[in-house]
Amino acid sequence: MAQMPTEILNILHSAGYEAYYVGGCVRDILLGREVHDWDITTSALPEEVMACFPHCIPTGVRHGTVTVLLDQVKAEVTTYRTDGRYEDGRHPDQVTFVRSLREDLARRDFTINAMAMDGAEKITDLFEGQSDLKRRLLRCVGEPLRRFQEDALRMLRALRFSAQLSFTLEPQTELAIRQCAPLARNLSAERVREEMEKTLLSEHPERLDDMAAMGLLEAFTELGGTSCRWIADLPPDRTVRWAALCRSWPNLKLEALRLDRRTTRTALAAAASKPPQSTAAWKQLIADQGTQLAEVVAALAGCPEQIEEILNSGQCVCLRDLAVRGSDFPQLHGQEVGKLLHTLLCHVLEHPEDNQKEILLKIARRQN
Ligand code: ATP
Ligand code: MG
């Protein structure tokens, strides 16, 4: 658990400002879950916050957020604010700083994310968040249709939180998502991807099936895949799970989600690969495609031990471990070097004892 920034709260208090823990950290404390980052909401303006602490990062001063660092402890401190109109359904056009906690809590997305806690652990809960936590419900703060029209990302967040926390959607909130789903088309790929990935890595990746069925992912996939339920049994590794999603949903436009190129490439290749049937064939896959791809293929096939055994044996499995380098063959040019090293690697995978410079040079001479 990230360390609690009690002293940051105290200092803001002593300077005469109101300050509370807010949002996800309060929710997670009440649920007994690990808190990974601390958000503080305060009546102090960003400049006033910065005047209180020697080490601050002006993370998003325009939106009121300053990251405060104090004795190895960190918190995001945000001024009480309301969001202006969302012309594009994406970002608040303007934020207005306000002086009341009530208004700040009212702008938040779900009742369970709209609670504050003071230094004495007293909870401010204006929207029945604690009752929704008990009933394990995700419910919008305020009128759901309006809240989703303001910011379409909230629909994906609703399903993401329901996956992470094993909560259900309150019926009015769910109905509004079904009605507002087409607005999700305006969201940037990065923001959609982030919510998809958090859902994919949760204990309930099958909530992605609901996201798609409700029409929230129309920009990225067509319906017609198989259920994502099986993905819950895979290790919570992002490449493995994206590869699994590509398997389940052959229509997924992975490139359109703008993941980093390495993850995209590995996930697509692993999704299309059949697991090899012998140790020799696994070694061949490692030699041809690299260890990362082979590990993902093994995870998807439910046999990670196949690859672990090979990797843990300490034998040479990649060009880096080979007892010769390209520079040992100055007479060869360009692609010839790569081809030879690959041949030698294939040989060494079959005969680990031959990974010695003299032996490999001899084999190389035979090759030419
Ligand atoms: P996580 O554990 O994923 O960090 P979180 O609840 O802390 O969950 P954040 O995205 O870090 O989520 O946002 C912090 C808080 O800001 C939320 O708890 C919520 O109160 C508010 N919030 C975030 N995004 C939105 C949004 N799109 N609309 C309204 N309120 C939001
Ligand atoms: Mg957070």
PDB file of N, CA and C in Angstrom, residues 30 63 81 122 124 162 180-181 207 230 238 250 261 264 284 296 308 318 323:
ATOM      1  N   LEU A  30     -12.492   1.822   2.322  1.00  0.00           N
ATOM      2  CA  LEU A  30     -13.759   1.279   2.836  1.00  0.00           C
ATOM      3  C   LEU A  30     -13.971  -0.166   2.373  1.00  0.00           C
ATOM      4  N   HIS A  63      -6.199  22.536 -14.360  1.00  0.00           N
ATOM      5  CA  HIS A  63      -7.335  21.795 -13.812  1.00  0.00           C
ATOM      6  C   HIS A  63      -7.282  21.715 -12.289  1.00  0.00           C
ATOM      7  N   ARG A  81     -13.412  21.828  -7.373  1.00  0.00           N
ATOM      8  CA  ARG A  81     -13.766  22.419  -8.674  1.00  0.00           C
ATOM      9  C   ARG A  81     -15.040  21.801  -9.204  1.00  0.00           C
ATOM     10  N   LYS A 122     -13.124  10.469   9.363  1.00  0.00           N
ATOM     11  CA  LYS A 122     -14.571  10.711   9.290  1.00  0.00           C
ATOM     12  C   LYS A 122     -14.944  10.859   7.810  1.00  0.00           C
ATOM     13  N   THR A 124     -17.292  11.855   4.597  1.00  0.00           N
ATOM     14  CA  THR A 124     -18.370  12.700   4.078  1.00  0.00           C
ATOM     15  C   THR A 124     -18.964  11.964   2.885  1.00  0.00           C
ATOM     16  N   SER A 162     -16.839  -2.064 -12.529  1.00  0.00           N
ATOM     17  CA  SER A 162     -17.644  -3.249 -12.204  1.00  0.00           C
ATOM     18  C   SER A 162     -16.793  -4.510 -12.359  1.00  0.00           C
ATOM     19  N   CYS A 180     -26.840   5.968 -24.315  1.00  0.00           N
ATOM     20  CA  CYS A 180     -25.783   6.931 -24.692  1.00  0.00           C
ATOM     21  C   CYS A 180     -24.594   6.271 -25.392  1.00  0.00           C
ATOM     22  N   ALA A 181     -24.617   4.940 -25.538  1.00  0.00           N
ATOM     23  CA  ALA A 181     -23.449   4.218 -26.065  1.00  0.00           C
ATOM     24  C   ALA A 181     -22.854   4.840 -27.342  1.00  0.00           C
ATOM     25  N   ARG A 207     -16.300  -8.714 -18.660  1.00  0.00           N
ATOM     26  CA  ARG A 207     -17.072  -7.467 -18.737  1.00  0.00           C
ATOM     27  C   ARG A 207     -16.809  -6.750 -20.064  1.00  0.00           C
ATOM     28  N   TRP A 230     -12.720 -17.004 -20.480  1.00  0.00           N
ATOM     29  CA  TRP A 230     -11.523 -17.837 -20.299  1.00  0.00           C
ATOM     30  C   TRP A 230     -10.284 -17.022 -19.940  1.00  0.00           C
ATOM     31  N   ARG A 238      -0.160  -7.862 -19.491  1.00  0.00           N
ATOM     32  CA  ARG A 238      -0.913  -7.131 -20.519  1.00  0.00           C
ATOM     33  C   ARG A 238      -0.751  -7.737 -21.921  1.00  0.00           C
ATOM     34  N   PRO A 250     -11.877 -12.032 -33.198  1.00  0.00           N
ATOM     35  CA  PRO A 250     -11.087 -11.922 -34.435  1.00  0.00           C
ATOM     36  C   PRO A 250     -11.310 -10.594 -35.162  1.00  0.00           C
ATOM     37  N   ARG A 261       4.042  -0.420 -30.171  1.00  0.00           N
ATOM     38  CA  ARG A 261       4.189  -1.323 -31.318  1.00  0.00           C
ATOM     39  C   ARG A 261       4.589  -2.726 -30.915  1.00  0.00           C
ATOM     40  N   THR A 264       1.531  -4.642 -29.664  1.00  0.00           N
ATOM     41  CA  THR A 264       0.643  -4.940 -30.789  1.00  0.00           C
ATOM     42  C   THR A 264       1.196  -6.101 -31.607  1.00  0.00           C
ATOM     43  N   GLN A 284      12.585 -24.060 -31.461  1.00  0.00           N
ATOM     44  CA  GLN A 284      12.593 -23.456 -32.792  1.00  0.00           C
ATOM     45  C   GLN A 284      11.802 -22.140 -32.782  1.00  0.00           C
ATOM     46  N   VAL A 296       4.346 -15.851 -24.494  1.00  0.00           N
ATOM     47  CA  VAL A 296       2.929 -15.515 -24.626  1.00  0.00           C
ATOM     48  C   VAL A 296       2.161 -16.691 -25.238  1.00  0.00           C
ATOM     49  N   GLU A 308       9.283 -22.174 -19.470  1.00  0.00           N
ATOM     50  CA  GLU A 308      10.089 -21.922 -18.265  1.00  0.00           C
ATOM     51  C   GLU A 308      11.227 -22.921 -18.158  1.00  0.00           C
ATOM     52  N   CYS A 318      18.953 -17.238 -27.159  1.00  0.00           N
ATOM     53  CA  CYS A 318      18.855 -16.098 -28.079  1.00  0.00           C
ATOM     54  C   CYS A 318      20.253 -15.698 -28.550  1.00  0.00           C
ATOM     55  N   ALA A 323      27.886 -18.010 -28.245  1.00  0.00           N
ATOM     56  CA  ALA A 323      29.318 -17.820 -27.951  1.00  0.00           C
ATOM     57  C   ALA A 323      30.064 -17.096 -29.081  1.00  0.00           C
TER      58      ALA A 323
END
